[in-house]
Coordinates of C-alpha atoms in Angstrom, one line a residue:
X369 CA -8.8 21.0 -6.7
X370 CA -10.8 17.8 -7.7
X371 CA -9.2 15.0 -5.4
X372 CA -10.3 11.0 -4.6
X373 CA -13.2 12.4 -2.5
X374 CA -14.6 14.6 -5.3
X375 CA -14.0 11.9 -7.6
X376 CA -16.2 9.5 -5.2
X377 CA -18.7 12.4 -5.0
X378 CA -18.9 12.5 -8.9
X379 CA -18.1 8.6 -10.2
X380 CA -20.0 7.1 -7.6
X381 CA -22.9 6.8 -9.6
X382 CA -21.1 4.8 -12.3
X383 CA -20.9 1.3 -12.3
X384 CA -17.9 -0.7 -12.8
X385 CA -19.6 -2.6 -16.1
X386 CA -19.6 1.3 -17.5
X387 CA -16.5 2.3 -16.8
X388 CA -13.6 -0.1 -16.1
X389 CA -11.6 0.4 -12.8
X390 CA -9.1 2.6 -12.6
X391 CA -6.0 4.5 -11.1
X392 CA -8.1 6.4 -8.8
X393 CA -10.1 3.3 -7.7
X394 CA -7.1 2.1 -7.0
X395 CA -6.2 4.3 -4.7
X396 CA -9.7 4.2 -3.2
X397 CA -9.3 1.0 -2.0
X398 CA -5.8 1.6 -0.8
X399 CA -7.2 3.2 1.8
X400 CA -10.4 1.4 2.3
X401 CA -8.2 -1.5 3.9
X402 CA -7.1 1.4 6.2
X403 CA -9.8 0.9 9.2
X404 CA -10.6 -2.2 11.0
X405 CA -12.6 -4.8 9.7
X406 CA -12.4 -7.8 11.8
X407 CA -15.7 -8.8 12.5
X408 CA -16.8 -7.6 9.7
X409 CA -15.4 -9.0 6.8
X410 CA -14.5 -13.3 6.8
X411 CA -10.9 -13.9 7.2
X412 CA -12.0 -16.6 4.9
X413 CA -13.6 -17.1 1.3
X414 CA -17.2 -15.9 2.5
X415 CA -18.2 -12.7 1.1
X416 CA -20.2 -9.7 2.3
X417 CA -21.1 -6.9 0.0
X418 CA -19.2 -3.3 0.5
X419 CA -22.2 -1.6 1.1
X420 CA -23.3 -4.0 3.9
X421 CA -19.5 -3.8 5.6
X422 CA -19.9 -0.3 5.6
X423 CA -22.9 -0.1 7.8
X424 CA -21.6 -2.1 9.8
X425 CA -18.4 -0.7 10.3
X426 CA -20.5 2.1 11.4
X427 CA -22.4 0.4 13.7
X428 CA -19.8 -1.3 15.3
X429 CA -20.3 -0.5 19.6
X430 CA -17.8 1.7 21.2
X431 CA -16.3 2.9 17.5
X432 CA -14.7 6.7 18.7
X433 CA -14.4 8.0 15.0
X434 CA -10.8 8.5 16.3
X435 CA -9.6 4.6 16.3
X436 CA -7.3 5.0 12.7
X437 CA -4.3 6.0 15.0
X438 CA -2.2 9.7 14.2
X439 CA -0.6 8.9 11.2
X440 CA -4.3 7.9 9.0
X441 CA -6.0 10.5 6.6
X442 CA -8.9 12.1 8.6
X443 CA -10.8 11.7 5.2
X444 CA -10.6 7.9 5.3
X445 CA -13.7 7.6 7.3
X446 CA -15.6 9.8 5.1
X447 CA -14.5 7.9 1.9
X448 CA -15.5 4.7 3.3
X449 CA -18.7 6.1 4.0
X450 CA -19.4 7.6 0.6
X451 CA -17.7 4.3 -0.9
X452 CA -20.6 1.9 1.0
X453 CA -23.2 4.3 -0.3
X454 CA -22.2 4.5 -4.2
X455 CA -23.6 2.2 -7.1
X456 CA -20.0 1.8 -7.8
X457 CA -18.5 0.3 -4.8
X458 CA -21.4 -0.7 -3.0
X459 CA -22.0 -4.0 -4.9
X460 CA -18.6 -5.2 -4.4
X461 CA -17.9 -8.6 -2.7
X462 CA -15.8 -8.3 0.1
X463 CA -13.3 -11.1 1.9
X464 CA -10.2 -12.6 3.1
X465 CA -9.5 -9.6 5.8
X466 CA -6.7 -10.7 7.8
X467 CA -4.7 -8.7 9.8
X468 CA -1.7 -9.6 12.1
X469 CA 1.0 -7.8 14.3
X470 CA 3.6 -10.1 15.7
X471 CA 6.5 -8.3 18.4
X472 CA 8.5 -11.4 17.7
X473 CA 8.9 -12.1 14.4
X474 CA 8.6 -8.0 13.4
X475 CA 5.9 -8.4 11.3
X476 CA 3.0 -6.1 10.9
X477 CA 0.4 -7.4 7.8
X478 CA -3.0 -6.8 6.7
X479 CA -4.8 -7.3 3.8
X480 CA -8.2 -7.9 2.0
X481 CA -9.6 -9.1 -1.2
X482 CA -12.1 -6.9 -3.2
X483 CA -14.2 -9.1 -6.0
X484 CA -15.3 -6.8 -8.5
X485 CA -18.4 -7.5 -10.9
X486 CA -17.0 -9.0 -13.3
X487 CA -15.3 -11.4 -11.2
X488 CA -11.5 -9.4 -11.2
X489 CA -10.1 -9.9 -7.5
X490 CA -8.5 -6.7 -6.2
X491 CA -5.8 -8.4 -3.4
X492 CA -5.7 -5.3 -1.2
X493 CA -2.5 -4.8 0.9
X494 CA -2.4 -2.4 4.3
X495 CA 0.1 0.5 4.8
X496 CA 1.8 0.6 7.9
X497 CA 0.2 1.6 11.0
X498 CA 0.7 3.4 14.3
X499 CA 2.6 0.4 16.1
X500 CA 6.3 0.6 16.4
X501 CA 6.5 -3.1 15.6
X502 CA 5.0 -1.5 11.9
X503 CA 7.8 0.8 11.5
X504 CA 10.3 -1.3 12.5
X505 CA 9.9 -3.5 10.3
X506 CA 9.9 -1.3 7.3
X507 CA 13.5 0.0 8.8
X508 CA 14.2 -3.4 8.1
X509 CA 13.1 -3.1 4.2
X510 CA 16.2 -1.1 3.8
X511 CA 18.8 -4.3 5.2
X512 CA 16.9 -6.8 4.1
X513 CA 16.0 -8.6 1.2
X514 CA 13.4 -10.1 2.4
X515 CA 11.2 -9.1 5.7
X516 CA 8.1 -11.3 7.2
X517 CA 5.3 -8.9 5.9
X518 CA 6.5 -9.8 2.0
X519 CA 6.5 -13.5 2.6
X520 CA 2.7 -13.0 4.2
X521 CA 1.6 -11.1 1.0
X522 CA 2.7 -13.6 -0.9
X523 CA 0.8 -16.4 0.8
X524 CA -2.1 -14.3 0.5
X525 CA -2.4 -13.7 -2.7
X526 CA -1.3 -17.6 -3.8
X527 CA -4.4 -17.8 -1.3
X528 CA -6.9 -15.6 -2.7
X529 CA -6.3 -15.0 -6.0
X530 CA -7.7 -18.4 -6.3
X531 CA -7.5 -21.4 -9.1
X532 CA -10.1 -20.1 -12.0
X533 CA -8.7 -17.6 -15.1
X534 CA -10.1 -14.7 -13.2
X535 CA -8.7 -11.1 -13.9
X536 CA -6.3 -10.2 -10.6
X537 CA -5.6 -6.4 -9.7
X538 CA -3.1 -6.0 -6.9
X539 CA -3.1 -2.7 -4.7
X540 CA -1.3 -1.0 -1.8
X541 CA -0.3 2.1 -0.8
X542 CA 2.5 3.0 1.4
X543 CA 4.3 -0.2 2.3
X544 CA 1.4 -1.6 1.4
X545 CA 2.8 -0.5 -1.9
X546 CA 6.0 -2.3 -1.3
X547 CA 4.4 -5.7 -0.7
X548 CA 1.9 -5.2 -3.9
X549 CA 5.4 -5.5 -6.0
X550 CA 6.6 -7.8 -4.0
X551 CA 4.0 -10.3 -4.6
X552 CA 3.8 -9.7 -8.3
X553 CA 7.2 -10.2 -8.7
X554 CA 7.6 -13.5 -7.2
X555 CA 3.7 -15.1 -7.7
X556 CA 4.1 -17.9 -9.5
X557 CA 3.5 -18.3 -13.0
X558 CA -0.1 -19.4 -13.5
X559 CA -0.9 -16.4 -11.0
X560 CA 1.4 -13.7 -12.8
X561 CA 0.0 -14.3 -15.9
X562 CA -3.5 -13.6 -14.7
X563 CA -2.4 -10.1 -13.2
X564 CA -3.4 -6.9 -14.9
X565 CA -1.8 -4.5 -12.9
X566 CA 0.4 -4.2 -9.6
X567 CA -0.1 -0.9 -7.7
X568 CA 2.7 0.5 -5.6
X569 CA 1.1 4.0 -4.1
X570 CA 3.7 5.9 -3.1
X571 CA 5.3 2.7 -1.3
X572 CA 9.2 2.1 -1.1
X573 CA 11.4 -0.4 -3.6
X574 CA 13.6 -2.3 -3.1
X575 CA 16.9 -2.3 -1.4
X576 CA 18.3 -3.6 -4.8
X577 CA 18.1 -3.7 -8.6
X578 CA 14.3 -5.3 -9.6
X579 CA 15.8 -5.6 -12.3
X580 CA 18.1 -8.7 -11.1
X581 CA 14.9 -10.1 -9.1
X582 CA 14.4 -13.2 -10.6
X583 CA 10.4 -12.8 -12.0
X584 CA 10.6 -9.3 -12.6
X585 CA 10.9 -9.7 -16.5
X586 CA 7.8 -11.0 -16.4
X587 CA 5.7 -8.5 -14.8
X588 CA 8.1 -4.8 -15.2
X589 CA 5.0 -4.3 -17.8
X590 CA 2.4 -4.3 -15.4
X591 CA 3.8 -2.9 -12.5
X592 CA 3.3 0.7 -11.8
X593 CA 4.5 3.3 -9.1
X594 CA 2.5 6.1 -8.6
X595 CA 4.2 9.1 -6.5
X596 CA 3.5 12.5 -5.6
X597 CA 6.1 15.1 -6.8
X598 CA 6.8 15.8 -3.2
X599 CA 6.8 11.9 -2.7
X600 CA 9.6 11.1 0.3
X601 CA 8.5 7.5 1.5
X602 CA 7.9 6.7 -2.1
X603 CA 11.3 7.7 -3.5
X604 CA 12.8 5.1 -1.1
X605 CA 15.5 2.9 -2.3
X606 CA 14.1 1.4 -5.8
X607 CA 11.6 2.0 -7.3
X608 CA 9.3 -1.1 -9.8
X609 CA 7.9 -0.7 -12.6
X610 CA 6.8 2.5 -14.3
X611 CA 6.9 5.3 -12.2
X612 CA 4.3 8.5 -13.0
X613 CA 4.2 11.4 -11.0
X614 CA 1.5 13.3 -9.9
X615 CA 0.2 16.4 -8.9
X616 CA -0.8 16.9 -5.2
X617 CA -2.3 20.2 -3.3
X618 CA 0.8 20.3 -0.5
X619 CA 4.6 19.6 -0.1
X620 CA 6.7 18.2 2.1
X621 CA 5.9 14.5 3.9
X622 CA 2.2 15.1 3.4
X623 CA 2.1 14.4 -0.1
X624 CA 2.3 10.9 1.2
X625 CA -1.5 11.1 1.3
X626 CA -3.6 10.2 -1.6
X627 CA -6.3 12.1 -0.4
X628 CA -4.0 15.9 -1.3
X629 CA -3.4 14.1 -5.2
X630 CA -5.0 16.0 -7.9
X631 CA -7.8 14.1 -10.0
X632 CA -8.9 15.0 -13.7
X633 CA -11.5 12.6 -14.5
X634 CA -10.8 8.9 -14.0
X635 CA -6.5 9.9 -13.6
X636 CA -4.2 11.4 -11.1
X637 CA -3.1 14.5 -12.7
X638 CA 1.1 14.4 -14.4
X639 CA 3.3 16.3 -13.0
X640 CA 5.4 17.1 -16.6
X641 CA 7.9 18.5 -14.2
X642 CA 8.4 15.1 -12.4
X643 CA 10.0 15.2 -9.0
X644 CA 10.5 18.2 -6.8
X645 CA 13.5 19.7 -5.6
X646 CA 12.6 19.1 -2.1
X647 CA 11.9 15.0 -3.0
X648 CA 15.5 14.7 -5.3
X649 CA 17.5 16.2 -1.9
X650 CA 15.6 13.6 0.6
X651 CA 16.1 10.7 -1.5
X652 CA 19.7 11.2 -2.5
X653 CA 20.3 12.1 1.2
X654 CA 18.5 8.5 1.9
X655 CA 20.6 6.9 -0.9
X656 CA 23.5 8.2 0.4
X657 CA 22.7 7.1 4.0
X658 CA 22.3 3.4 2.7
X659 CA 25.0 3.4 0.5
X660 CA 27.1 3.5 4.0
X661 CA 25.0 0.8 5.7
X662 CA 26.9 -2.8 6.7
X663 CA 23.7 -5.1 7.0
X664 CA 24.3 -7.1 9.5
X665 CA 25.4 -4.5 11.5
X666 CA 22.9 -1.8 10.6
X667 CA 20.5 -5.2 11.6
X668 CA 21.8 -5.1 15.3
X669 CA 21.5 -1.8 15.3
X670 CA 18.3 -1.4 14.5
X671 CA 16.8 -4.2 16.3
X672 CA 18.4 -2.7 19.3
X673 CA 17.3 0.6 19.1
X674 CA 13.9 0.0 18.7
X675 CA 14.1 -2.9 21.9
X676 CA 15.2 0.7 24.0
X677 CA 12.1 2.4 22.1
X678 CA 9.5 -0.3 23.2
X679 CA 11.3 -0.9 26.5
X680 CA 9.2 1.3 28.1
X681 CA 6.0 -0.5 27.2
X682 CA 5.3 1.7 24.1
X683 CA 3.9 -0.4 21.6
X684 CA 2.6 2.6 19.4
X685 CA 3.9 6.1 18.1
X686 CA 1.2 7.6 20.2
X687 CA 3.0 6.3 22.9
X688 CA 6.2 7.6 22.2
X689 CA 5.0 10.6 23.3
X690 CA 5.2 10.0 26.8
X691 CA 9.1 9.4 26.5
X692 CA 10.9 7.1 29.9
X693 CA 13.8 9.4 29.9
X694 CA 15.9 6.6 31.3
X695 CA 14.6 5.0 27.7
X696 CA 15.7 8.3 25.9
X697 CA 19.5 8.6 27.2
X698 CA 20.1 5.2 26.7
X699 CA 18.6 5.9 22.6
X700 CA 21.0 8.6 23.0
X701 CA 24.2 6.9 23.7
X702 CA 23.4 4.0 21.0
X703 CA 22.9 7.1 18.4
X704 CA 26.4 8.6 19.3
X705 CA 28.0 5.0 18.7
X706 CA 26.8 5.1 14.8
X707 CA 26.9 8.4 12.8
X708 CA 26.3 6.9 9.6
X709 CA 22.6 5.0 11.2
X710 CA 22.0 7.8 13.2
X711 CA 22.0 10.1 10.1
X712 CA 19.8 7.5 8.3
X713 CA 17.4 7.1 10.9
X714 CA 17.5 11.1 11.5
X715 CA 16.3 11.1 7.9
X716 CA 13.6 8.6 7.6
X717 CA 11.9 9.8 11.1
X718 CA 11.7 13.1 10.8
X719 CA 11.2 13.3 6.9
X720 CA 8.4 10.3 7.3
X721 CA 6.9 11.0 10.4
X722 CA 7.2 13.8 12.9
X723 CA 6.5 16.6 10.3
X724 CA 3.1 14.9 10.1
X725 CA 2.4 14.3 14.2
X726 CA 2.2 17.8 16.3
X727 CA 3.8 17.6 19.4
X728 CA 5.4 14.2 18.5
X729 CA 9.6 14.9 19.0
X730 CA 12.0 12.0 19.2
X731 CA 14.5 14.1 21.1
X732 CA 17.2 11.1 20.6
X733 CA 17.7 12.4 16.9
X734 CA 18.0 16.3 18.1
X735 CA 20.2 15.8 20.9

């Protein structure tokens, strides 16, 4: 099967004044925001080539080659690597990397602006990481209309998409995903119109219509959704834009990974099908979890479940491994108090992420 790595191997050659980018570019550079860049590429409007980031990157003292956290494609690193060495991505002007994780204010956010060629800014948006502080706040995506991460989006692409008539691509994957439509939707005007497409890579929607978001009208055209047939995260809640479905080379939660998608030339390959059987039963399970949710109490909830999570100093879901039990029957007892959350959070944990982490149980939701 021909995937993103294959089509790297074979399109690498080919500029992007030959061949315009693409779906699978797209995707490309979902990921390519993936590792960490600080250093390396200017938080501000000072560029540095691809190619030169790259080496860098891999230069960088200490680097383990294991620093992406458990939930990260193990291909990322060698796709950034083939990236810095193509004709095709290697010329690309790099900038704006920002990346912030605030405890307080739940807020995880990172991003970075690609400048193509022909002068087309790609504003980049990271998918959630290995911190708890991540994860909680996309818990909160499902009770809120509005969470910290989307309103930092926003700013940075009023920021970077700058004041000329250039061309503006926006791209994420995973919630990354989520916050690509989010910032379309509600950029203003003189930025909307310059936007040629808004990527949402198997990220979630929105906890209501898009259609009654004001802004959407404008845009619905331009955004698309792109989801495995196995796609879980990216069935959450609802969906932008046009959705296509796609082909990918496993089931189950790790379809969430680009890297398993099927490739036929410069496009994801359609699933005529559409979703699986598997995908339709978790996402009417997780509709009909949140159909049941009070937000302001679902809000409490969560905020105090995860306080017990972290309260043993675990900032990450590497951590979590090494469980306080104290911190686990007091999880417990807040679990029995909610059925309805506990059957929500039962879903989105072990249907997003301990299929995906070996030896990672939350016994909480078992017990």
């Amino acid at each position: 099967m021909n995937n993103i790595i294959e089509y790297l191997k074979w399109r690498g050659d080919v500029k992007f004044e030959y061949s315009p980018i693409n779906e699978v570019d797209a995707a490309l550079f979902s990921m390519f925001v993936v590792p960490d860049l600080s250093g390396i590429v200017s938080s501000g409007k000072e560029t540095v080539t691809l190619s030169a980031a790259v080496s860098k990157y891999f230069q960088r003292p200490g680097r383990s080659g294991n620093e992406l956290g458990i939930l990260e494609p193990k291909n990322t690193i060698p796709m950034i690597e083939l990236m810095g060495s193509s004709n095709r991505f290697g010329e690309v002007k790099l900038c704006g990397y920002v990346i912030s994780i605030n405890e307080e204010k739940t807020e995880q956010f990172g991003a970075i602006t690609a400048i193509l060629p022909d002068g087309t800014r790609c504003i980049i948006y990271k998918p959630t990481d290995d911190t708890i502080v991540g994860w909680r706040e996309d818990c909160m995506l499902a009770v809120s209309d509005c969470v910290p991460a989307q309103n930092d989006a926003l700013n940075y692409l009023a920021e970077m998409a700058g004041d000329d008539a250039s061309p503006v691509i926006i791209i994420g994957q995973s919630k990354g995903g989520n916050l690509s439509a989010f910032a379309a939707i509600n950029a203003p005007y003189e930025i909307k119109k310059r936007i040629v497409r808004a990527y949402n890579i198997d990220g979630p929607g929105f906890n209501r219509n898009p259609e009654s978001i004001t802004g959407y009208d404008e845009i619905s055209d331009r955004l698309i959704t792109l989801r495995s047939q196995h796609s879980t995260i990216g069935t959450l809640m609802n969906e932008p834009g046009e959705i296509i479905t796609v082909i990918s080379s496993v089931s189950g939660p790790a379809a969430h990974d680009p890297f398993v998608w099927e490739v036929l030339g410069t496009e994801f390959v359609r699933d005529p099908k559409g979703q699986s059987p598997a995908s339709i039963k978790f996402e009417k399970a997780m509709d009909k979890a949140l159909e049941n949710m009070n937000k302001e109490e679902r809000i409490e909830f969560i905020n105090e479940l995860f306080n017990l999570l972290t309260s043993g100093g675990a900032e990450t879901l590497t951590d979590l491994k090494a469980f306080n039990p104290q911190v686990l029957v007091a999880a417990g007892k807040l679990m029995k108090e909610d059925s309805e959350l506990k059957d929500f959070l039962n879903t989105l944990f072990e249907g997003l992420i301990v299929p995906d982490i070996k030896g990672l149980k939350l016994p909480f939701l078992h017990n």
